[in-house]
CSV table of C-alpha atoms in Angstrom, one decimal:
chain,number,residue,atom,x,y,z
I,698,UNK,CA,0.0,0.0,0.0
I,699,UNK,CA,2.8,2.4,0.9
I,700,UNK,CA,4.7,1.2,-2.1
I,701,UNK,CA,1.9,2.3,-4.4
I,702,UNK,CA,1.4,5.6,-2.7
I,703,UNK,CA,5.2,6.1,-2.8
I,704,UNK,CA,5.2,5.6,-6.6
I,705,UNK,CA,2.4,8.1,-6.9
I,706,UNK,CA,4.2,10.6,-4.8
I,707,UNK,CA,7.4,10.2,-6.9
I,708,UNK,CA,5.3,10.6,-10.1
I,709,UNK,CA,3.8,13.8,-8.8
I,710,UNK,CA,7.1,15.2,-7.7
I,711,UNK,CA,8.9,14.4,-10.9
I,712,UNK,CA,6.3,15.3,-13.5
I,713,UNK,CA,3.6,17.4,-12.1
I,714,UNK,CA,5.6,19.8,-10.0
I,715,UNK,CA,7.0,22.6,-12.1
I,716,UNK,CA,4.9,21.2,-15.0
I,717,UNK,CA,7.8,19.0,-16.1
I,718,UNK,CA,5.3,16.8,-18.0
I,719,UNK,CA,5.1,19.6,-20.5
I,720,UNK,CA,8.7,18.8,-21.5
I,721,UNK,CA,7.6,15.3,-22.3
I,722,UNK,CA,4.7,16.7,-24.4
I,723,UNK,CA,7.1,19.0,-26.3
I,724,UNK,CA,9.5,16.1,-26.7
I,725,UNK,CA,6.7,13.9,-28.1
I,726,UNK,CA,5.8,16.5,-30.6
I,727,UNK,CA,9.4,16.8,-31.8
I,728,UNK,CA,9.6,13.0,-32.1
I,729,UNK,CA,6.4,12.7,-34.1
I,730,UNK,CA,7.5,15.6,-36.4
I,731,UNK,CA,10.9,14.0,-37.1
I,732,UNK,CA,9.4,10.6,-37.7
I,733,UNK,CA,6.6,11.8,-40.0
I,734,UNK,CA,8.7,14.1,-42.2
I,735,UNK,CA,11.5,11.5,-42.3
I,736,UNK,CA,9.1,8.9,-43.5
I,737,UNK,CA,7.9,11.2,-46.3
I,738,UNK,CA,11.6,11.8,-47.4
I,739,UNK,CA,12.3,8.1,-47.0
I,740,UNK,CA,9.3,7.1,-49.2
I,741,UNK,CA,10.3,9.6,-51.9
I,742,UNK,CA,13.9,8.3,-52.0
I,743,UNK,CA,12.7,4.7,-51.7
I,744,UNK,CA,10.5,5.0,-54.7
I,745,UNK,CA,13.2,6.4,-56.9
I,746,UNK,CA,15.8,3.8,-55.8
I,747,UNK,CA,13.3,0.9,-56.1
I,748,UNK,CA,12.2,2.0,-59.6
I,749,UNK,CA,15.9,2.3,-60.7
I,750,UNK,CA,16.7,-1.1,-59.4
I,751,UNK,CA,13.6,-2.8,-61.0
I,752,UNK,CA,14.2,-1.0,-64.3
I,753,UNK,CA,17.8,-2.1,-64.2
I,754,UNK,CA,16.8,-5.7,-63.7
I,755,UNK,CA,14.4,-5.5,-66.6
I,756,UNK,CA,16.9,-3.8,-68.9
I,757,UNK,CA,20.3,-5.0,-67.7
I,758,UNK,CA,22.1,-3.8,-70.8
I,759,UNK,CA,21.3,-0.1,-70.5
I,760,UNK,CA,24.4,1.9,-69.6
I,761,UNK,CA,22.5,4.7,-67.9
I,762,UNK,CA,20.6,2.2,-65.7
I,763,UNK,CA,23.8,0.4,-64.8
I,764,UNK,CA,25.3,3.7,-63.5
I,765,UNK,CA,22.2,4.7,-61.6
I,766,UNK,CA,21.9,1.2,-60.2
I,767,UNK,CA,25.5,1.3,-58.9
I,768,UNK,CA,24.9,4.6,-57.2
I,769,UNK,CA,21.8,3.2,-55.6
I,770,UNK,CA,23.6,0.1,-54.4
I,771,UNK,CA,26.4,2.2,-52.8
I,772,UNK,CA,23.7,4.3,-51.1
I,773,UNK,CA,21.9,1.2,-49.7
I,774,UNK,CA,25.1,-0.6,-48.6
I,775,UNK,CA,26.5,2.4,-46.8
I,776,UNK,CA,23.2,3.2,-45.0
I,777,UNK,CA,22.6,-0.4,-44.0
I,778,UNK,CA,26.2,-1.0,-43.1
I,779,UNK,CA,26.6,1.9,-40.6
I,780,UNK,CA,24.8,2.6,-37.3
I,781,UNK,CA,22.0,5.2,-37.4
I,782,UNK,CA,23.6,7.1,-34.6
I,783,UNK,CA,26.9,7.4,-36.5
I,784,UNK,CA,25.0,8.6,-39.6
I,785,UNK,CA,23.2,11.1,-37.5
I,786,UNK,CA,26.4,12.5,-36.0
I,787,UNK,CA,28.2,12.6,-39.4
I,788,UNK,CA,25.3,14.6,-40.7
I,789,UNK,CA,25.3,17.0,-37.8
I,790,UNK,CA,29.0,17.4,-37.0
I,791,UNK,CA,30.5,16.9,-40.5
I,792,UNK,CA,28.1,17.6,-43.3
I,793,UNK,CA,26.1,20.3,-41.8
I,794,UNK,CA,28.6,21.5,-39.2
I,795,UNK,CA,27.7,25.1,-39.8
I,796,UNK,CA,24.0,24.6,-39.1
I,797,UNK,CA,22.6,24.8,-35.6
I,798,UNK,CA,19.1,23.4,-36.6
I,799,UNK,CA,19.3,20.0,-35.0
I,800,UNK,CA,15.8,19.0,-35.9
I,801,UNK,CA,16.2,19.8,-39.6
I,802,UNK,CA,19.5,17.8,-39.7
I,803,UNK,CA,17.8,14.9,-37.8
I,804,UNK,CA,14.9,14.9,-40.3
I,805,UNK,CA,17.4,14.7,-43.2
I,806,UNK,CA,19.5,12.0,-41.6
I,807,UNK,CA,16.5,9.8,-40.6
I,808,UNK,CA,14.9,10.4,-44.0
I,809,UNK,CA,18.0,9.3,-45.9
I,810,UNK,CA,18.3,6.3,-43.6
I,811,UNK,CA,14.7,5.3,-44.0
I,812,UNK,CA,15.0,5.6,-47.8
I,813,UNK,CA,17.4,2.7,-48.0
I,814,UNK,CA,15.0,0.4,-46.1
I,815,UNK,CA,11.9,1.7,-47.9
I,816,UNK,CA,13.6,1.0,-51.2
I,817,UNK,CA,13.8,-2.6,-50.4
I,818,UNK,CA,10.2,-2.7,-49.2
I,819,UNK,CA,9.1,-1.1,-52.5
I,820,UNK,CA,11.3,-3.4,-54.6
I,821,UNK,CA,9.9,-6.5,-52.9
I,822,UNK,CA,6.3,-5.1,-53.3
I,823,UNK,CA,6.8,-4.5,-57.0
I,824,UNK,CA,8.4,-7.9,-57.6
I,825,UNK,CA,5.6,-9.6,-55.8
I,826,UNK,CA,3.2,-8.5,-58.5
I,827,UNK,CA,2.7,-11.4,-60.9
I,828,UNK,CA,4.9,-11.2,-64.0
I,829,UNK,CA,1.9,-11.9,-66.2
I,830,UNK,CA,0.6,-8.4,-65.4
I,831,UNK,CA,3.6,-6.8,-66.9
I,832,UNK,CA,3.5,-9.1,-69.9
I,833,UNK,CA,-0.1,-8.3,-70.5
I,834,UNK,CA,0.5,-4.6,-70.3
I,835,UNK,CA,3.5,-4.7,-72.6
I,836,UNK,CA,1.7,-7.0,-75.0
I,837,UNK,CA,-1.0,-4.4,-75.5
I,838,UNK,CA,1.7,-2.0,-76.6
I,839,UNK,CA,2.0,0.0,-73.3
I,840,UNK,CA,5.6,1.2,-72.6
I,841,UNK,CA,7.5,0.0,-69.6
I,842,UNK,CA,6.7,3.3,-67.8
I,843,UNK,CA,3.0,3.1,-68.6
I,844,UNK,CA,2.9,-0.5,-67.5
I,845,UNK,CA,4.6,0.2,-64.3
I,846,UNK,CA,2.5,3.3,-63.5
I,847,UNK,CA,-1.0,2.0,-64.5
I,848,UNK,CA,-0.7,-1.7,-63.8
I,849,UNK,CA,2.2,-2.7,-61.5
I,850,UNK,CA,2.5,0.1,-59.0
I,851,UNK,CA,-1.2,0.2,-58.1
I,852,UNK,CA,-1.0,-3.5,-57.3
I,853,UNK,CA,2.4,-3.2,-55.6
I,854,UNK,CA,1.0,-0.6,-53.1
I,855,UNK,CA,-1.2,-3.3,-51.6
I,856,UNK,CA,1.9,-5.3,-50.7
I,857,UNK,CA,3.9,-2.2,-49.7
I,858,UNK,CA,1.5,-0.5,-47.3
I,859,UNK,CA,1.7,-2.8,-44.3
I,860,UNK,CA,5.5,-3.0,-44.5
I,861,UNK,CA,5.6,0.7,-44.8
I,862,UNK,CA,3.6,1.1,-41.6
I,863,UNK,CA,6.1,-1.2,-39.9
I,864,UNK,CA,8.9,1.0,-41.1
I,865,UNK,CA,7.2,4.0,-39.6
I,866,UNK,CA,7.1,2.2,-36.3
I,867,UNK,CA,10.8,1.4,-36.5
I,868,UNK,CA,11.5,5.0,-37.4
I,869,UNK,CA,9.5,6.3,-34.4
I,870,UNK,CA,11.7,4.3,-32.1
I,871,UNK,CA,14.9,5.1,-33.9
I,872,UNK,CA,14.4,8.8,-33.4
I,873,UNK,CA,15.2,8.3,-29.8
I,874,UNK,CA,18.9,8.8,-30.5
I,875,UNK,CA,18.2,12.3,-31.7
I,876,UNK,CA,19.4,13.5,-28.3
I,877,UNK,CA,23.0,12.7,-29.4
I,878,UNK,CA,22.8,15.9,-31.4
I,879,UNK,CA,21.0,17.8,-28.7
I,880,UNK,CA,17.6,17.6,-30.3
I,881,UNK,CA,14.9,17.6,-27.6
I,882,UNK,CA,12.9,14.6,-28.6
I,883,UNK,CA,10.8,12.5,-26.2
I,884,UNK,CA,13.8,10.4,-24.9
I,885,UNK,CA,15.9,13.5,-24.4
I,886,UNK,CA,13.0,15.2,-22.5
I,887,UNK,CA,13.0,12.2,-20.2
I,888,UNK,CA,16.7,12.6,-19.7
I,889,UNK,CA,16.3,16.3,-18.9
I,890,UNK,CA,13.8,15.4,-16.2
I,891,UNK,CA,16.1,12.7,-14.8
I,892,UNK,CA,18.9,15.2,-14.5
I,893,UNK,CA,16.9,17.8,-12.8
I,894,UNK,CA,15.0,15.5,-10.4
I,895,UNK,CA,17.6,12.8,-9.8
I,896,UNK,CA,14.8,10.3,-10.3
I,897,UNK,CA,15.5,7.8,-13.0
I,898,UNK,CA,12.5,5.5,-12.6
I,899,UNK,CA,9.6,7.8,-13.3
I,900,UNK,CA,10.8,9.6,-16.4
I,901,UNK,CA,12.3,6.5,-18.1
I,902,UNK,CA,9.2,4.3,-17.4
I,903,UNK,CA,6.8,7.0,-18.5
I,904,UNK,CA,8.8,7.6,-21.7
I,905,UNK,CA,8.9,3.9,-22.4
I,906,UNK,CA,5.2,3.7,-21.8
I,907,UNK,CA,4.5,6.5,-24.3
I,908,UNK,CA,6.5,4.8,-27.0
I,909,UNK,CA,4.8,1.5,-26.2
I,910,UNK,CA,1.3,3.0,-26.5
I,911,UNK,CA,2.2,4.6,-29.8
I,912,UNK,CA,3.6,1.4,-31.2
I,913,UNK,CA,0.7,-0.7,-30.0
I,914,UNK,CA,-1.7,1.8,-31.6
I,915,UNK,CA,0.1,1.8,-34.9
I,916,UNK,CA,0.4,-2.0,-34.9
I,917,UNK,CA,-3.3,-2.3,-34.4
I,918,UNK,CA,-3.8,0.0,-37.5
I,919,UNK,CA,-1.4,-2.1,-39.5
I,920,UNK,CA,-3.5,-5.1,-38.6
I,921,UNK,CA,-6.7,-3.4,-39.8
I,922,UNK,CA,-4.9,-2.5,-43.1
I,923,UNK,CA,-3.7,-6.0,-43.7
I,924,UNK,CA,-7.1,-7.5,-43.1
I,925,UNK,CA,-8.8,-5.0,-45.4
I,926,UNK,CA,-6.2,-5.6,-48.2
I,927,UNK,CA,-6.4,-9.4,-47.8
I,928,UNK,CA,-10.2,-9.2,-48.2
I,929,UNK,CA,-9.9,-7.8,-51.7
I,930,UNK,CA,-7.8,-10.8,-52.6
I,931,UNK,CA,-10.8,-13.1,-52.3
I,932,UNK,CA,-11.2,-14.3,-55.9
B,830,UNK,CA,-8.3,-10.0,-96.9
B,831,UNK,CA,-5.9,-12.7,-97.8
B,832,UNK,CA,-4.5,-12.1,-101.2
B,833,UNK,CA,-3.3,-8.6,-101.8
B,834,UNK,CA,-0.4,-8.3,-99.3
B,835,UNK,CA,3.1,-8.4,-100.7
B,836,UNK,CA,4.7,-9.7,-97.5
B,837,UNK,CA,3.5,-12.4,-95.1
B,838,UNK,CA,2.0,-11.2,-91.8
B,839,UNK,CA,4.8,-12.9,-89.9
B,840,UNK,CA,8.0,-14.3,-91.1
B,841,UNK,CA,10.5,-16.1,-88.9
B,842,UNK,CA,14.1,-16.9,-90.1
B,843,UNK,CA,16.5,-19.1,-88.3
B,844,UNK,CA,14.9,-18.6,-84.9
B,845,UNK,CA,17.0,-19.9,-82.0
B,846,UNK,CA,16.3,-19.3,-78.3
B,847,UNK,CA,18.3,-20.5,-75.3
B,848,UNK,CA,17.6,-20.0,-71.7
B,849,UNK,CA,21.1,-20.3,-70.2
B,850,UNK,CA,22.3,-23.7,-71.3
B,851,UNK,CA,18.8,-24.8,-72.3
B,852,UNK,CA,18.5,-24.6,-76.1
B,853,UNK,CA,14.8,-24.5,-76.4
B,854,UNK,CA,14.3,-23.3,-80.0
B,855,UNK,CA,16.7,-24.9,-82.5
B,856,UNK,CA,16.1,-23.2,-85.8
B,857,UNK,CA,12.6,-22.3,-86.9
B,858,UNK,CA,11.8,-20.9,-90.3
B,859,UNK,CA,8.1,-20.1,-91.0
B,860,UNK,CA,5.9,-17.7,-92.9
B,861,UNK,CA,2.4,-16.9,-91.7
B,862,UNK,CA,0.2,-15.3,-94.3
B,863,UNK,CA,-2.6,-12.8,-93.7
B,864,UNK,CA,-5.8,-14.5,-92.7
B,865,UNK,CA,-4.1,-17.8,-91.8
B,866,UNK,CA,-5.0,-19.7,-88.6
B,867,UNK,CA,-1.9,-21.5,-87.6
B,868,UNK,CA,-2.3,-24.0,-84.8
B,869,UNK,CA,0.8,-25.1,-83.0
B,870,UNK,CA,0.7,-28.4,-81.1
B,871,UNK,CA,3.3,-30.6,-79.5
B,872,UNK,CA,4.5,-32.2,-76.3
B,873,UNK,CA,5.4,-30.0,-73.3
B,874,UNK,CA,9.0,-28.8,-73.5
B,875,UNK,CA,8.8,-28.7,-77.3
B,876,UNK,CA,9.2,-24.9,-77.3
B,877,UNK,CA,5.8,-24.0,-78.7
B,878,UNK,CA,5.0,-21.4,-76.1
B,879,UNK,CA,8.5,-20.0,-76.4
B,880,UNK,CA,8.0,-19.8,-80.1
B,881,UNK,CA,4.8,-17.9,-79.7
B,882,UNK,CA,6.3,-15.5,-77.1
B,883,UNK,CA,9.1,-14.7,-79.5
B,884,UNK,CA,6.7,-13.5,-82.1
B,885,UNK,CA,5.8,-10.4,-80.0
B,886,UNK,CA,9.2,-10.3,-78.3
B,887,UNK,CA,8.1,-11.3,-74.9
B,888,UNK,CA,11.1,-13.5,-75.2
B,889,UNK,CA,14.1,-12.1,-77.1
B,890,UNK,CA,15.5,-14.5,-79.7
B,891,UNK,CA,19.1,-15.6,-79.1
B,892,UNK,CA,19.5,-15.9,-82.9
B,893,UNK,CA,17.5,-15.3,-86.0
B,894,UNK,CA,15.1,-12.7,-87.3
B,895,UNK,CA,11.4,-12.0,-87.1
B,896,UNK,CA,9.5,-9.9,-89.5
B,897,UNK,CA,6.0,-8.6,-88.8
B,898,UNK,CA,4.2,-7.1,-91.9
B,899,UNK,CA,7.6,-6.7,-93.5
B,900,UNK,CA,9.2,-4.9,-90.6
B,901,UNK,CA,12.1,-6.6,-88.8
B,902,UNK,CA,11.1,-6.5,-85.2
B,903,UNK,CA,14.3,-8.1,-84.0
B,904,UNK,CA,16.3,-5.1,-85.2
B,905,UNK,CA,17.5,-2.8,-82.5
B,906,UNK,CA,16.0,0.1,-84.4
B,907,UNK,CA,12.5,-1.3,-84.2
B,908,UNK,CA,10.1,0.2,-81.7
B,909,UNK,CA,8.8,-2.9,-79.9
B,910,UNK,CA,5.9,-1.0,-78.3
B,911,UNK,CA,4.6,0.0,-81.7
B,912,UNK,CA,4.8,-3.5,-83.1
B,913,UNK,CA,3.0,-5.0,-80.1
B,914,UNK,CA,0.0,-2.7,-80.7
B,915,UNK,CA,-0.6,-4.5,-83.9
B,916,UNK,CA,-0.4,-7.9,-82.2
B,917,UNK,CA,-2.9,-9.1,-79.6
B,918,UNK,CA,-1.8,-11.7,-77.1
B,919,UNK,CA,-4.1,-13.9,-75.0
B,920,UNK,CA,-2.5,-15.7,-72.1
B,921,UNK,CA,-3.2,-19.1,-70.4
B,922,UNK,CA,-3.8,-17.3,-67.1
B,923,UNK,CA,-5.8,-14.4,-68.6
B,924,UNK,CA,-3.8,-11.7,-66.9
B,925,UNK,CA,-6.7,-9.3,-66.5
B,926,UNK,CA,-5.8,-6.2,-64.4
B,927,UNK,CA,-7.5,-6.9,-61.0
B,928,UNK,CA,-7.5,-3.4,-59.7
B,929,UNK,CA,-9.5,-2.0,-62.8
B,930,UNK,CA,-13.1,-2.6,-63.8
B,931,UNK,CA,-13.7,-4.7,-66.9
B,932,UNK,CA,-14.5,-1.6,-68.9
B,933,UNK,CA,-11.2,0.1,-67.8
B,934,UNK,CA,-9.3,-3.1,-68.5
B,935,UNK,CA,-10.5,-2.8,-72.1
B,936,UNK,CA,-10.2,1.0,-72.5
B,937,UNK,CA,-6.8,1.4,-70.7
B,938,UNK,CA,-4.4,0.7,-73.6
B,939,UNK,CA,-6.3,2.5,-76.4
B,940,UNK,CA,-6.8,5.6,-74.4
B,941,UNK,CA,-3.3,5.7,-72.8
B,942,UNK,CA,-1.7,5.2,-76.2
B,943,UNK,CA,-3.7,8.0,-77.7
B,944,UNK,CA,-5.5,5.8,-80.2
B,945,UNK,CA,-9.0,6.8,-79.1
B,946,UNK,CA,-10.7,9.3,-76.9
B,947,UNK,CA,-12.4,8.0,-73.8
B,948,UNK,CA,-15.9,8.2,-75.3
B,949,UNK,CA,-14.8,6.3,-78.4
B,950,UNK,CA,-13.0,3.7,-76.3
B,951,UNK,CA,-16.0,3.2,-74.0
B,952,UNK,CA,-18.3,2.7,-77.0
B,953,UNK,CA,-15.9,0.2,-78.5
B,954,UNK,CA,-15.7,-1.6,-75.2
B,955,UNK,CA,-19.4,-1.9,-75.0
B,956,UNK,CA,-19.7,-3.2,-78.5
B,957,UNK,CA,-17.0,-5.8,-77.8
B,958,UNK,CA,-18.6,-6.9,-74.6
B,959,UNK,CA,-21.9,-7.2,-76.3
B,960,UNK,CA,-20.3,-9.4,-78.9
B,961,UNK,CA,-19.2,-11.9,-76.2
B,962,UNK,CA,-22.4,-11.6,-74.2
B,963,UNK,CA,-20.8,-9.9,-71.2
B,964,UNK,CA,-22.3,-6.4,-71.4
B,965,UNK,CA,-23.6,-6.6,-67.8
B,966,UNK,CA,-20.0,-7.1,-66.5
B,967,UNK,CA,-18.7,-3.8,-67.7
B,968,UNK,CA,-18.4,-2.3,-64.2
B,969,UNK,CA,-17.5,-5.5,-62.4
B,970,UNK,CA,-14.0,-6.4,-61.3
B,971,UNK,CA,-12.1,-9.4,-62.7
B,972,UNK,CA,-12.1,-11.0,-59.3
B,973,UNK,CA,-15.9,-11.7,-59.6
B,974,UNK,CA,-15.7,-13.4,-63.0
B,975,UNK,CA,-15.4,-17.1,-63.9
B,976,UNK,CA,-12.4,-18.4,-65.8
B,977,UNK,CA,-14.3,-18.6,-69.1
B,978,UNK,CA,-15.6,-15.1,-68.6
B,979,UNK,CA,-12.2,-13.8,-67.8
B,980,UNK,CA,-10.6,-15.3,-70.9
B,981,UNK,CA,-13.4,-13.9,-73.1
B,982,UNK,CA,-12.7,-10.5,-71.6
B,983,UNK,CA,-9.0,-11.0,-72.2
B,984,UNK,CA,-9.7,-11.7,-75.9
B,985,UNK,CA,-11.9,-8.6,-76.1
B,986,UNK,CA,-9.3,-6.5,-74.4
B,987,UNK,CA,-6.7,-7.4,-77.1
B,988,UNK,CA,-9.3,-6.8,-79.8
B,989,UNK,CA,-9.9,-3.2,-78.6
B,990,UNK,CA,-6.5,-2.4,-80.0
B,991,UNK,CA,-7.6,-3.4,-83.5
B,992,UNK,CA,-4.7,-5.8,-83.9
B,993,UNK,CA,-3.7,-7.4,-87.3
B,994,UNK,CA,-2.8,-10.7,-85.7
B,995,UNK,CA,-3.8,-12.5,-82.5
B,996,UNK,CA,-1.5,-14.8,-80.6
B,997,UNK,CA,-3.1,-17.3,-78.2
B,998,UNK,CA,-0.9,-19.1,-75.6
B,999,UNK,CA,-2.9,-22.2,-74.5
B,1000,UNK,CA,-6.0,-20.1,-74.0
B,1001,UNK,CA,-8.2,-22.9,-72.7
B,1002,UNK,CA,-5.6,-24.9,-70.7
B,1003,UNK,CA,-6.4,-23.3,-67.4
B,1004,UNK,CA,-10.2,-23.5,-67.8
B,1005,UNK,CA,-12.7,-25.9,-66.3
B,1006,UNK,CA,-13.9,-28.2,-69.2
B,1007,UNK,CA,-17.4,-26.7,-69.2
B,1008,UNK,CA,-16.0,-23.2,-70.0
B,1009,UNK,CA,-13.7,-24.2,-72.8
B,1010,UNK,CA,-16.5,-24.2,-75.3
B,1011,UNK,CA,-17.5,-20.6,-74.7
B,1012,UNK,CA,-13.9,-19.4,-75.3
B,1013,UNK,CA,-13.4,-21.6,-78.4
B,1014,UNK,CA,-16.7,-20.1,-79.7
B,1015,UNK,CA,-15.3,-16.6,-79.5
B,1016,UNK,CA,-12.1,-17.7,-81.2
B,1017,UNK,CA,-14.1,-19.5,-83.9
B,1018,UNK,CA,-16.0,-16.2,-84.6
B,1019,UNK,CA,-12.8,-14.3,-84.7
B,1020,UNK,CA,-11.4,-16.7,-87.2
B,1021,UNK,CA,-14.5,-16.5,-89.4
B,1022,UNK,CA,-14.1,-12.7,-89.4
B,1023,UNK,CA,-10.7,-13.2,-91.1
B,1024,UNK,CA,-8.3,-12.5,-88.2
B,1025,UNK,CA,-4.8,-13.9,-88.6
B,1026,UNK,CA,-4.3,-16.2,-85.7
B,1027,UNK,CA,-1.4,-18.2,-84.2
B,1028,UNK,CA,-2.7,-20.6,-81.5
B,1029,UNK,CA,-0.8,-22.8,-79.2
B,1030,UNK,CA,-3.3,-25.4,-77.9
B,1031,UNK,CA,-4.1,-28.9,-77.0
B,1032,UNK,CA,-7.6,-28.6,-78.5
B,1033,UNK,CA,-7.3,-30.8,-81.5
B,1034,UNK,CA,-11.0,-30.3,-82.4
B,1035,UNK,CA,-10.4,-26.6,-82.8
B,1036,UNK,CA,-7.3,-27.3,-84.9
B,1037,UNK,CA,-9.3,-29.5,-87.2
B,1038,UNK,CA,-12.2,-27.1,-87.5
B,1039,UNK,CA,-10.7,-23.7,-87.6
B,1040,UNK,CA,-7.0,-24.2,-88.4
B,1041,UNK,CA,-5.7,-23.5,-91.9
B,1042,UNK,CA,-2.4,-25.2,-90.9
B,1043,UNK,CA,-1.2,-27.4,-88.1
B,1044,UNK,CA,2.4,-27.2,-86.9
B,1045,UNK,CA,3.8,-30.0,-84.8
B,1046,UNK,CA,6.7,-28.9,-82.7
B,1047,UNK,CA,9.1,-31.3,-81.0
B,1048,UNK,CA,12.5,-30.7,-79.6
B,1049,UNK,CA,12.6,-27.1,-80.5
B,1050,UNK,CA,11.9,-27.4,-84.2
B,1051,UNK,CA,8.8,-27.8,-86.4
B,1052,UNK,CA,8.9,-31.5,-87.1
B,1053,UNK,CA,5.9,-31.7,-89.4
B,1054,UNK,CA,3.1,-29.5,-90.7
B,1055,UNK,CA,0.1,-29.7,-93.0
B,1056,UNK,CA,-3.4,-28.5,-93.5
B,1057,UNK,CA,-5.5,-30.0,-90.7
B,1058,UNK,CA,-7.4,-32.8,-92.4
B,1059,UNK,CA,-4.2,-34.2,-94.1
B,1060,UNK,CA,-2.3,-33.7,-90.9
B,1061,UNK,CA,-4.5,-35.7,-88.6
B,1062,UNK,CA,-5.4,-38.3,-91.3
B,1063,UNK,CA,-1.8,-39.0,-92.4
B,1064,UNK,CA,0.9,-37.9,-90.1
B,1065,UNK,CA,4.3,-38.9,-91.5
B,1066,UNK,CA,6.9,-38.6,-88.7
B,1067,UNK,CA,7.1,-41.3,-86.0
B,1068,UNK,CA,7.1,-38.7,-83.2
B,1069,UNK,CA,4.0,-37.1,-84.6
B,1070,UNK,CA,2.2,-40.4,-84.8
B,1071,UNK,CA,3.2,-41.2,-81.3
B,1072,UNK,CA,2.0,-37.8,-80.0
B,1073,UNK,CA,-1.3,-38.0,-81.8
B,1074,UNK,CA,-2.0,-41.5,-80.6
B,1075,UNK,CA,-1.8,-40.2,-77.0
B,1076,UNK,CA,-3.9,-37.1,-77.4
B,1077,UNK,CA,-6.6,-38.0,-79.9
């Protein structure tokens, strides 16, 4: 009984006094902004890279595609081969050393990082569309571009959407290292409260719970998506 | 429709196709005249589907030349897309576009390629659907159709492009037996209208009734060919006789 009231008291002291919970709210807002905008950048980059890779596999002899494909491969390998935190710090301390806008740099870094993973999601989604669809489109005289745009991509999106949602969930959690470049995201906000109250338990557990609730909510949405999309597959 | 053309509809010279080490087509020379209905039969692995798919360059020949209406389509200068607009292809597994309505399936290519405006395309789609008795399915999606209906729509979709030749890759092989007839009926009508057709099939009855020539392929070459009655009555090659004894 006293254990429970003790926790409540700590909770009150750490978060309610001096309105420290507002820090968490502000941090949450920063986390969500970074995650959302990075996803948009990641999707934009991912689509370009995926289309280049798929086009190259269809026309292996094209010199232009060979070069573009090589560039994309380097991009993907470097991003997947280095830790996110290191990429973030390189962006902030090396590439944009003159900038002081941590949030903007973070968005760029997470966006570029996400792009490499989204590219693979898109590529897998495109390749999962039955080859006969492309053959039918091309046999009617539609160009590769028209076939991709009108026939393949609309069907690929069905495959891609659930995986993309999962990527957003991953992104949401990854943004927690933004504090390394002094960005005040949710995790950093928790740290700041920890420093000023000397209480580690309350801020950390609350921050973890906030992430957990967000992820569980998104997972539920992904589930609804997947079931809706599977329904239209009933032939 | 048959006689006034100076060049054959399709001409194939020295066609070879290998997939890696698998030498599937080992030298094919054929001329297909306007209005002909060429039926290609043979055991599986003989290369008949590969041969058909080379005609509209769905497979790229390893060697040899293919001419469509006098134009060499295997030349790097040739615009493959333009050639394919003149050739319709019907697939074993229909390959209708599941995310589009039947109407849109039919009007997509003609409108996107600038051949017709939307109104004209819709009119044409309606006429074609009426021809195969599926007018009421115009706003349905492929997922709600039976196999036979899907294949008839697939044929109609190709016809919307006003092709000069229609290629059929085992059009009835994936259908339940009771639906085969409705598809063959459509093909029969098409043939009667004078369409040049190349059909890979196991339907010997169709070959006999509608074909102007039967090609028997085995081991990557055309082993024997003749007009249908003579072909089925008097096959000359041992392999042909063996094959026919098993399928007839």
